[in-house]
Coordinates of C-alpha atoms in Angstrom, one line a residue:
Chain T
X25 CA 59.5 115.8 92.8
X26 CA 58.4 112.4 93.6
X27 CA 60.1 108.9 92.3
X28 CA 59.8 105.3 92.3
X29 CA 61.8 103.2 93.8
X30 CA 62.5 99.3 94.2
X31 CA 63.5 98.1 97.5
X32 CA 64.9 94.3 97.8
X33 CA 65.8 93.0 101.5
X34 CA 68.9 90.5 101.7
X35 CA 70.0 88.3 104.4
X36 CA 73.6 88.0 103.5
X37 CA 76.6 90.0 102.6
X38 CA 77.4 88.2 99.4
X39 CA 73.9 88.2 98.0
X40 CA 73.6 92.0 98.4
X41 CA 77.2 92.2 96.5
X42 CA 76.3 90.1 93.7
X43 CA 72.8 91.6 93.7
X44 CA 74.5 95.2 93.6
X45 CA 77.1 93.7 91.0
X46 CA 74.6 92.8 88.6
X47 CA 72.4 95.8 88.8
X48 CA 75.2 98.2 88.2
X49 CA 76.1 95.8 84.8
X50 CA 72.6 95.7 83.8
X51 CA 72.3 99.5 83.6
X52 CA 69.8 99.8 86.5
X53 CA 70.2 103.3 88.5
X54 CA 71.1 102.4 92.1
X55 CA 70.0 104.8 94.7
X56 CA 71.8 103.3 97.8
X57 CA 72.4 100.3 99.5
X58 CA 72.0 100.3 103.2
X59 CA 73.7 98.0 105.3
X60 CA 74.1 97.4 109.1
X61 CA 77.9 97.4 109.1
X62 CA 80.4 98.7 106.6
X63 CA 80.2 96.1 103.8
X64 CA 84.0 95.4 101.7
X65 CA 83.7 96.0 98.3
X66 CA 80.4 97.5 98.3
X67 CA 81.4 100.8 96.9
X68 CA 83.1 99.1 94.0
X69 CA 79.9 97.0 93.1
X70 CA 77.6 99.8 93.4
X71 CA 79.6 101.9 91.0
X72 CA 80.4 104.8 93.3
X73 CA 82.8 107.4 92.5
X74 CA 86.2 108.1 94.8
X75 CA 85.2 110.5 97.4
X76 CA 86.3 114.0 96.8
X77 CA 86.8 114.7 100.6
X78 CA 90.5 113.8 100.4
X79 CA 90.8 117.3 98.3
X80 CA 88.8 119.3 101.0
X81 CA 91.4 117.7 103.4
X82 CA 94.4 118.4 101.5
X83 CA 93.3 122.0 100.3
X84 CA 92.0 123.1 103.8
X85 CA 95.5 121.5 105.4
X86 CA 97.5 123.7 102.9
X87 CA 95.4 126.8 103.8
X88 CA 95.7 125.9 107.7
X89 CA 99.6 125.8 107.0
X90 CA 99.7 128.9 105.2
X91 CA 97.5 131.0 107.4
X92 CA 99.5 129.8 110.5
X93 CA 102.7 130.8 108.8
X94 CA 101.5 133.9 108.1
X95 CA 100.1 134.3 111.5
X96 CA 103.5 133.6 113.2
X97 CA 105.4 136.2 110.8
X98 CA 102.7 139.0 111.5
X99 CA 102.8 138.2 115.3
X100 CA 106.3 137.7 116.5
X101 CA 108.2 139.7 113.4
X102 CA 105.6 142.1 112.1
X103 CA 102.8 143.4 114.6
X104 CA 104.8 143.2 117.6
X105 CA 108.5 141.9 117.0
X106 CA 110.2 139.8 120.3
X107 CA 113.8 138.7 120.6
X108 CA 113.6 135.3 121.6
X109 CA 117.1 134.0 122.6
X110 CA 118.8 136.2 120.0
X111 CA 117.0 134.4 117.0
X112 CA 115.9 136.5 113.7
X113 CA 112.3 137.9 114.3
X114 CA 111.3 135.8 111.4
X115 CA 112.5 132.4 112.5
X116 CA 111.1 129.6 110.4
X117 CA 112.3 126.5 111.9
X118 CA 110.4 128.1 115.3
X119 CA 107.1 128.4 113.7
X120 CA 107.2 124.8 111.9
X121 CA 105.8 122.9 115.3
X122 CA 102.8 125.3 115.5
X123 CA 102.2 125.2 111.7
X124 CA 102.3 121.5 111.8
X125 CA 99.5 121.5 114.3
X126 CA 97.4 124.0 112.6
X127 CA 97.6 122.3 109.4
X128 CA 96.5 118.9 111.0
X129 CA 93.8 121.0 112.9
X130 CA 92.5 122.7 110.0
X131 CA 92.8 119.4 107.9
X132 CA 91.1 117.0 110.1
X133 CA 88.3 119.3 112.0
X134 CA 87.4 120.7 108.0
X135 CA 87.0 116.9 106.6
X136 CA 84.6 116.0 109.5
X137 CA 82.2 119.3 108.6
X138 CA 82.6 119.1 104.8
X139 CA 81.7 115.2 105.6
X140 CA 78.5 116.4 107.5
X141 CA 77.5 119.1 105.1
X142 CA 77.4 116.8 102.2
X143 CA 75.9 114.0 104.1
X144 CA 73.3 116.8 105.2
X145 CA 73.5 115.7 108.9
X146 CA 72.7 119.0 110.4
X147 CA 71.7 119.1 114.2
X148 CA 68.2 118.1 114.6
X149 CA 68.0 116.3 111.6
X150 CA 65.6 113.3 111.9
X151 CA 66.7 110.0 111.0
X152 CA 65.2 108.6 107.8
X153 CA 65.7 104.6 108.2
X154 CA 64.5 103.1 104.9
X155 CA 63.6 99.8 106.7
X156 CA 64.4 99.2 110.5
X157 CA 65.8 95.9 109.8
X158 CA 69.1 97.6 108.3
X159 CA 70.1 98.7 112.2
X160 CA 69.9 95.1 112.7
X161 CA 70.6 92.0 110.4
X162 CA 69.2 92.8 106.6
X163 CA 70.7 94.5 103.8
X164 CA 68.5 96.6 101.6
X165 CA 69.5 97.4 98.1
X166 CA 67.1 100.7 96.4
X167 CA 67.0 100.9 92.6
X168 CA 65.2 103.8 91.5
X169 CA 62.6 103.3 88.5
X170 CA 64.1 105.7 86.2
X171 CA 61.2 105.4 83.4
X172 CA 58.3 103.6 82.0
X173 CA 60.8 101.2 80.4
X174 CA 61.9 99.7 83.8
X175 CA 60.3 96.3 84.1
X176 CA 59.4 95.6 87.8
X177 CA 58.7 92.3 87.7
X178 CA 61.7 91.5 85.5
X179 CA 63.8 93.2 88.2
X180 CA 62.0 91.4 90.7
X181 CA 63.0 88.4 89.3
X182 CA 66.5 89.1 89.0
X183 CA 67.0 90.1 92.4
X184 CA 64.9 87.3 93.8
X185 CA 67.6 85.1 92.0
X186 CA 70.2 86.6 94.3
X187 CA 68.2 85.8 97.3
X188 CA 66.4 88.9 97.8
X189 CA 63.7 87.9 100.9
X190 CA 61.7 90.8 100.5
X191 CA 60.9 92.9 97.6
X192 CA 58.9 96.4 97.8
X193 CA 58.0 99.0 96.0
X194 CA 58.1 102.4 97.2
X195 CA 57.0 106.4 95.8
X196 CA 59.4 108.7 97.7
X197 CA 58.0 112.1 97.7
X198 CA 59.6 115.7 97.9
X199 CA 62.9 115.8 99.8
X200 CA 64.7 113.2 101.2
Chain G
X3 CA 92.3 78.9 97.7
X4 CA 94.7 79.8 94.8
X5 CA 97.5 78.1 93.7
X6 CA 100.5 79.3 95.2
X7 CA 104.0 78.3 93.3
X8 CA 106.2 76.7 96.0
X9 CA 109.4 76.8 94.4
X10 CA 111.0 79.8 93.7
X11 CA 113.8 80.1 91.1
X12 CA 115.3 83.3 90.2
X13 CA 116.8 83.4 86.7
X14 CA 120.4 82.1 86.9
X15 CA 121.5 84.5 84.5
X16 CA 120.4 87.7 86.7
X17 CA 121.7 85.7 90.0
X18 CA 125.5 85.2 87.4
X19 CA 125.2 88.7 86.5
X20 CA 124.5 90.5 90.0
X21 CA 127.5 88.2 91.3
X22 CA 129.8 89.4 88.7
X23 CA 128.7 92.9 89.6
X24 CA 129.3 92.2 93.0
X25 CA 132.8 90.5 92.7
X26 CA 133.9 93.5 90.7
X27 CA 132.7 95.9 93.0
X28 CA 134.6 94.0 95.8
X29 CA 137.7 94.1 94.1
X30 CA 137.6 98.0 93.8
X31 CA 136.5 98.5 97.4
X32 CA 140.1 96.1 98.3
X33 CA 142.0 98.0 96.0
X34 CA 140.5 101.2 97.9
X35 CA 141.4 100.0 101.1
X36 CA 144.9 99.9 100.0
X37 CA 145.2 103.0 97.6
X38 CA 142.8 105.1 99.4
X39 CA 142.0 103.7 103.1
X40 CA 140.8 107.0 104.4
X41 CA 137.8 107.5 101.7
X42 CA 137.3 103.8 101.8
X43 CA 136.6 103.1 105.3
X44 CA 134.1 105.6 106.1
X45 CA 132.4 104.2 102.8
X46 CA 132.9 100.5 104.1
X47 CA 131.0 101.4 107.9
X48 CA 128.4 103.2 105.5
X49 CA 127.2 100.1 103.9
X50 CA 127.6 97.8 107.2
X51 CA 125.3 99.9 108.6
X52 CA 123.0 100.1 105.8
X53 CA 122.8 96.4 105.5
X54 CA 122.6 95.9 109.2
X55 CA 119.6 98.5 109.3
X56 CA 118.3 96.7 106.2
X57 CA 118.2 93.2 108.3
X58 CA 117.0 94.6 111.4
X59 CA 114.3 96.5 109.7
X60 CA 113.4 92.9 108.3
X61 CA 113.1 91.0 111.4
X62 CA 111.4 94.5 112.8
X63 CA 108.7 94.1 110.3
X64 CA 107.9 90.5 111.0
X65 CA 107.9 90.7 114.6
X66 CA 105.6 93.7 114.5
X67 CA 102.9 91.9 112.0
X68 CA 103.0 88.7 114.7
X69 CA 102.9 91.2 117.9
X70 CA 100.3 92.9 116.3
X71 CA 98.2 89.8 114.9
X72 CA 97.8 91.1 111.6
X73 CA 96.7 89.0 109.1
X74 CA 97.0 91.5 106.2
X75 CA 100.9 90.9 105.4
X76 CA 101.3 87.0 105.6
X77 CA 101.9 86.9 101.8
X78 CA 104.9 89.4 102.2
X79 CA 106.4 88.2 105.6
X80 CA 108.7 85.7 103.6
X81 CA 109.9 88.8 102.3
X82 CA 110.3 90.4 105.4
X83 CA 112.1 87.0 106.4
X84 CA 114.4 87.1 103.7
X85 CA 115.6 90.8 104.3
X86 CA 116.5 89.5 108.1
X87 CA 119.1 87.2 106.3
X88 CA 120.8 91.0 105.7
X89 CA 121.8 91.0 109.5
X90 CA 124.3 88.0 108.6
X91 CA 125.7 90.2 105.6
X92 CA 125.8 93.4 107.7
X93 CA 127.7 91.4 110.4
X94 CA 130.3 90.7 108.3
X95 CA 130.7 94.0 106.9
X96 CA 131.0 95.6 110.3
X97 CA 133.6 92.6 111.6
X98 CA 135.5 94.1 108.3
X99 CA 135.0 97.8 109.1
X100 CA 136.1 96.7 112.8
X101 CA 139.9 96.2 111.7
X102 CA 139.9 100.0 110.6
X103 CA 138.5 101.0 114.0
X104 CA 141.6 102.7 115.2
X105 CA 141.4 104.6 111.9
X106 CA 137.5 105.3 112.0
X107 CA 136.8 106.4 116.0
X108 CA 139.6 108.9 117.1
X109 CA 139.2 107.7 120.5
X110 CA 140.5 104.4 120.3
X111 CA 143.6 105.2 121.8
X112 CA 141.8 106.6 124.9
X113 CA 142.4 110.3 124.2
X114 CA 140.7 113.0 121.8
X115 CA 142.7 115.6 120.4
X116 CA 145.2 114.9 122.9
X117 CA 142.9 115.4 125.8
X118 CA 142.3 112.0 127.7
X119 CA 138.6 110.8 128.1
X120 CA 137.3 110.8 131.5
X121 CA 135.0 109.4 133.7
X122 CA 131.7 107.4 132.3
X123 CA 132.9 108.0 128.6
X124 CA 136.5 106.8 129.5
X125 CA 134.6 103.4 130.7
X126 CA 132.3 103.4 127.7
X127 CA 134.6 104.3 124.9
X128 CA 137.1 101.6 125.4
X129 CA 137.9 99.1 122.6
X130 CA 137.6 96.1 124.5
X131 CA 133.9 97.1 126.1
X132 CA 133.1 98.5 122.4
X133 CA 133.6 95.2 120.8
X134 CA 132.1 93.4 123.5
X135 CA 129.2 95.5 123.1
X136 CA 128.9 95.1 119.2
X137 CA 129.1 91.1 119.5
X138 CA 126.3 91.0 122.3
X139 CA 123.9 93.5 120.0
X140 CA 124.6 90.9 116.7
X141 CA 124.6 88.0 119.0
X142 CA 121.0 89.0 120.4
X143 CA 119.7 89.9 116.7
X144 CA 121.1 87.2 115.2
X145 CA 119.5 84.7 117.6
X146 CA 115.7 86.3 117.4
X147 CA 116.1 86.8 113.8
X148 CA 116.9 82.7 113.3
X149 CA 114.3 81.4 115.9
X150 CA 111.2 83.9 114.5
X151 CA 112.5 82.6 111.0
X152 CA 112.6 79.2 112.3
X153 CA 109.3 78.5 113.6
X154 CA 108.0 80.2 110.8
X155 CA 109.4 77.9 108.3
X156 CA 108.4 74.7 110.8
X157 CA 105.0 75.9 110.5
X158 CA 105.1 75.1 106.6
X159 CA 104.9 71.5 107.1
X160 CA 102.8 70.8 110.2
X161 CA 100.5 74.1 109.6
X162 CA 100.6 74.1 113.9
X163 CA 99.3 77.4 115.3
X164 CA 101.5 76.8 118.2
X165 CA 104.5 78.2 116.2
X166 CA 102.5 81.3 115.7
X167 CA 101.9 81.4 119.3
X168 CA 105.7 81.1 119.9
X169 CA 106.6 83.6 117.3
X170 CA 104.2 86.5 119.3
X171 CA 106.4 85.8 122.4
X172 CA 109.4 86.3 120.8
X173 CA 108.5 88.9 118.6
X174 CA 107.7 90.8 121.5
X175 CA 110.5 90.1 123.3
X176 CA 112.4 91.0 120.0
X177 CA 110.8 94.4 119.8
X178 CA 112.0 95.5 123.3
X179 CA 115.4 94.3 122.8
X180 CA 115.3 96.2 119.4
X181 CA 114.5 99.3 121.1
X182 CA 117.5 99.0 123.4
X183 CA 120.2 97.9 121.0
X184 CA 119.3 99.9 118.1
X185 CA 119.4 103.0 120.5
X186 CA 122.9 101.8 121.9
X187 CA 124.2 100.8 118.8
X188 CA 124.1 104.1 116.8
X189 CA 125.4 105.7 119.4
X190 CA 128.3 103.6 119.3
X191 CA 129.0 103.3 115.8
X192 CA 127.9 106.5 114.3
X193 CA 127.4 109.0 117.5
X194 CA 130.9 107.9 118.7
X195 CA 132.4 109.2 115.7
X196 CA 132.6 112.5 117.2
X197 CA 132.7 111.7 121.0
X198 CA 132.2 115.3 121.8
X199 CA 128.8 115.2 120.2
X200 CA 125.6 114.4 121.4
X201 CA 122.1 114.0 120.6
X202 CA 119.5 112.2 122.8
X203 CA 117.1 111.7 120.2
X204 CA 119.7 110.0 117.9
X205 CA 118.2 106.3 118.5
X206 CA 115.1 107.3 117.3
X207 CA 116.3 109.0 114.5
X208 CA 118.3 105.9 113.2
X209 CA 115.5 103.5 114.1
X210 CA 113.1 105.8 111.8
X211 CA 115.5 105.7 108.7
X212 CA 116.3 102.1 109.3
X213 CA 112.5 101.1 109.0
X214 CA 111.5 103.9 106.4
X215 CA 114.4 102.2 104.5
X216 CA 113.5 98.6 105.2
X217 CA 109.9 99.0 104.2
X218 CA 111.4 100.7 101.0
X219 CA 113.3 97.6 100.5
X220 CA 110.3 95.5 101.1
X221 CA 108.7 97.1 98.7
X222 CA 110.9 97.1 95.7
X223 CA 111.2 93.5 96.4
X224 CA 107.5 92.9 96.3
X225 CA 107.0 94.5 93.2
X226 CA 109.9 93.0 91.7
X227 CA 108.8 89.5 92.7
X228 CA 105.4 89.8 91.1
X229 CA 107.2 90.1 87.8
X230 CA 110.6 87.9 88.2
X231 CA 109.8 84.8 86.1
X232 CA 108.8 83.9 82.9
X233 CA 106.4 85.9 81.0
X234 CA 106.6 88.4 83.8
X235 CA 104.6 86.4 86.0
X236 CA 106.6 86.2 89.2
X237 CA 106.1 83.8 92.2
X238 CA 104.4 86.8 94.0
X239 CA 102.1 87.3 91.2
X240 CA 98.2 87.6 91.8
X241 CA 99.0 86.5 95.5
X242 CA 100.2 89.9 96.4
X243 CA 97.4 92.0 95.1
X244 CA 96.8 96.2 94.9
X245 CA 95.2 95.7 98.4
X246 CA 98.7 94.7 100.0
X247 CA 100.4 96.9 97.9
X248 CA 97.9 99.8 99.1
X249 CA 98.8 98.9 102.9
X250 CA 103.0 98.3 102.3
X251 CA 102.5 102.0 100.4
X252 CA 100.8 103.5 103.5
X253 CA 103.4 102.0 106.1
X254 CA 106.3 103.5 104.0
X255 CA 104.3 107.0 103.3
X256 CA 103.8 106.9 107.4
X257 CA 107.4 106.2 108.2
X258 CA 109.1 108.6 106.1
X259 CA 106.9 111.2 107.6
X260 CA 107.9 109.6 110.7
X261 CA 111.8 110.2 109.6
X262 CA 111.0 113.8 108.7
X263 CA 109.5 114.3 111.7
X264 CA 112.5 112.7 114.3
X265 CA 114.9 114.4 111.8
X266 CA 113.4 117.9 112.5
X267 CA 113.1 117.2 115.7
X268 CA 117.0 116.7 116.5
X269 CA 117.6 119.9 114.2
X270 CA 115.2 122.3 115.7
X271 CA 116.5 121.9 119.1
X272 CA 120.0 122.0 118.4
X273 CA 119.1 124.8 116.5
X274 CA 117.4 126.5 119.1
X275 CA 119.7 125.9 121.8
X276 CA 122.6 126.6 119.6
X277 CA 125.3 125.7 122.0
X278 CA 128.8 124.4 120.5
X279 CA 129.0 120.8 121.2
X280 CA 125.4 120.1 119.7
X281 CA 125.7 122.8 116.8
X282 CA 129.0 121.1 115.4
X283 CA 127.1 118.1 113.8
X284 CA 124.9 120.6 111.6
X285 CA 127.7 123.7 111.7
X286 CA 129.6 120.7 109.3
X287 CA 126.8 119.7 107.5
X288 CA 124.8 122.5 106.7
X289 CA 128.0 124.3 105.4
X290 CA 129.7 124.4 101.8
X291 CA 128.8 121.4 99.5
X292 CA 127.2 119.5 102.2
X293 CA 124.1 121.7 102.3
X294 CA 122.8 120.6 98.9
X295 CA 123.5 116.7 99.9
X296 CA 121.3 117.5 103.2
X297 CA 118.6 119.2 101.7
X298 CA 118.7 116.1 99.2
X299 CA 118.7 113.6 101.7
X300 CA 115.2 115.5 103.1
X301 CA 113.9 115.6 99.4
X302 CA 114.6 112.0 98.8
X303 CA 113.3 110.4 102.2
X304 CA 110.4 112.6 102.8
X305 CA 109.4 115.1 100.3
X306 CA 109.5 112.8 97.2
X307 CA 107.2 110.0 99.1
X308 CA 105.3 112.2 101.0
X309 CA 103.7 114.0 97.6
X310 CA 104.0 111.0 95.1
X311 CA 102.3 108.5 97.6
X312 CA 99.5 111.1 98.8
X313 CA 96.9 110.2 96.2
X314 CA 95.1 106.7 96.7
X315 CA 96.0 105.4 93.5
X316 CA 99.5 106.2 93.5
X317 CA 99.7 103.8 96.4
X318 CA 98.1 101.0 94.4
X319 CA 99.9 101.4 91.2
X320 CA 103.1 99.2 91.6
X321 CA 105.0 101.1 89.1
X322 CA 104.8 104.2 91.4
X323 CA 105.4 102.5 94.4
X324 CA 108.3 100.9 93.5
X325 CA 110.1 104.2 91.8
X326 CA 108.8 106.2 94.8
X327 CA 110.6 103.0 97.2
X328 CA 113.8 103.0 95.0
X329 CA 114.3 106.7 95.8
X330 CA 113.9 106.4 99.6
X331 CA 116.5 103.4 99.3
X332 CA 118.9 105.8 98.0
X333 CA 118.1 108.6 100.6
X334 CA 118.5 106.0 103.2
X335 CA 122.0 105.2 102.1
X336 CA 122.7 109.2 101.7
X337 CA 120.8 109.8 105.3
X338 CA 124.0 107.3 106.6
X339 CA 126.7 108.6 104.4
X340 CA 125.7 111.8 105.9
X341 CA 125.6 111.0 109.3
X342 CA 129.5 109.2 108.7
X343 CA 131.4 110.9 105.9
X344 CA 131.4 114.5 107.1
X345 CA 133.5 113.7 110.2
X346 CA 135.9 112.4 108.3
X347 CA 135.9 115.1 105.3
X348 CA 134.7 118.6 107.1
X349 CA 135.1 120.5 104.3
X350 CA 133.4 119.3 101.3
X351 CA 132.1 116.2 100.0
X352 CA 134.5 113.8 97.9
X353 CA 132.5 111.5 96.0
X354 CA 134.2 108.9 93.8
X355 CA 134.6 105.4 92.7
X356 CA 135.6 104.2 96.2
X357 CA 132.0 105.3 97.8
X358 CA 130.3 104.5 94.6
X359 CA 132.1 100.8 94.6
X360 CA 130.9 100.4 98.1
X361 CA 127.6 101.2 97.6
X362 CA 127.4 99.1 94.8
X363 CA 128.7 96.3 96.5
X364 CA 125.7 96.7 99.1
X365 CA 123.3 96.8 96.9
X366 CA 124.2 93.8 94.4
X367 CA 125.4 91.6 97.7
X368 CA 121.8 92.6 99.4
X369 CA 119.8 91.2 96.1
X370 CA 121.5 88.2 95.9
X371 CA 121.3 87.2 99.6
X372 CA 117.8 88.2 99.3
X373 CA 117.2 85.9 96.5
X374 CA 119.0 83.2 97.6
X375 CA 116.8 83.2 101.0
X376 CA 113.8 83.2 99.0
X377 CA 114.6 80.0 97.4
X378 CA 115.1 78.1 101.1
X379 CA 111.1 78.1 101.7
X380 CA 108.0 78.3 99.9
X381 CA 107.4 81.9 98.8
X382 CA 104.5 82.5 101.3
X383 CA 103.9 80.8 104.5
X384 CA 101.7 78.0 103.5
X385 CA 101.0 77.0 107.2
X386 CA 100.0 80.1 108.5
X387 CA 96.5 80.1 110.1
X388 CA 96.3 83.8 108.6
X389 CA 97.2 83.0 105.0
X390 CA 93.4 82.4 103.9
X391 CA 92.7 85.9 105.5
X392 CA 96.1 87.9 104.1
X393 CA 94.9 86.3 100.5
X394 CA 91.4 87.6 100.6
X395 CA 92.4 90.9 102.1
X396 CA 90.4 93.9 101.2
X397 CA 90.8 97.6 102.1

């Protein structure tokens, strides 16, 4: 599937923020905004939904803790009971430090893996840089031309009004 | 830059009402000293530790911001400085409690249960040295607090960055002094209640509770000061935004979890070794009616803030944040109550009007002292070079 997009490049952080905000308010479909560094407030301006990664972190942390409590119970009280200092075999306080560490390990590692998976950052993947300038000093806003009603000239004028230094139409083919 | 209301006038009626509550509570506590000294004095010691800890947490919060060069927190710094005023209130209560020291500290006469103290303990736990140490701790804390607050207020007039630089040096020195003195003071004033018991992590445990409780107080006052004014528009309205609340919420979340970490570290080592001179502490507290209170302590200080503040939206919601912080404040008092009281009532807790009056006295005096201190200087440090950065703060 192909789609037509409109690229606009900006030279200042404030300009791209204002332009993004205006595009969202005008009901345009914002594909992405590429910046050389993290710009505060951009997620809000682009109307991004809150990340769902914390739920992965929470669920996997909980799962890791539950797994570890079960595993410690199984190893020290069920499969091969060992008497340590006369404590009961199933001694929960002794399990807590390891449970805590494994919870952190599961939560941390799984969040990173989930992020790489969602962002499709697999090993060997080639970088698709929309414009080399975004790795240097420019901010590029990408808006999709959703249908025939999309007036390229009007949108271009609006973006130029926010200080866009370059506007370009592009057809994106297939998977990206 | 947005306009900032420089003069803060807390409603007179509110101050009068809180003052009346404080006077009534003080009268009940005074009656308690005569009628039920065995119950009132531990309660007075508990609130003395509570107020002193709040004051120290205020100075430590301010010092931490200077030492780390933090910009975001400038708009809430005056509230931290106002909390530091509780150091003086705490000092007064501790001096009063000192008069009951022979009743509170069983080693005061030089012997415990007929056995004379020996060696280092005899030297360290002598009344004269104990009093001298307490004076040294308070002198150091009050001097650092006064110096840091003074530089901060002088900067309001001349906006000279030299004040910030001086406060950075003072703050770093304070943090070093604070680490040693809090450890020693918590051993002196709390651990020595049972001179046969010792825990090497006790100082850290007290620091964790002190700062977690102090952050809770900071959050409560900041949220309140956003609304405390005509038509619900307080002096910090629109100055302290969701972004600042979010960061305060993160700090409260982190230090509440740190408290739990240290609480468990102390518990687990004592449980593992299970030797009588260490286990006595938890043997008393985990039996009978003390046990549900210990569980409540953990719930208020950690379970509630951890679960409630886990979502991002909760940390940015002033109502949720303030309610959680209030729970932690009650938890902070309960934590100190559980350190002090079981030594005097080993069987079961006796909680009544004397303990309640002392707690009400501490809360009302703390609110009065903080609000009064806030009227003495602009609500935000208007001369601080980092103020603009703080006003624009964004996550």
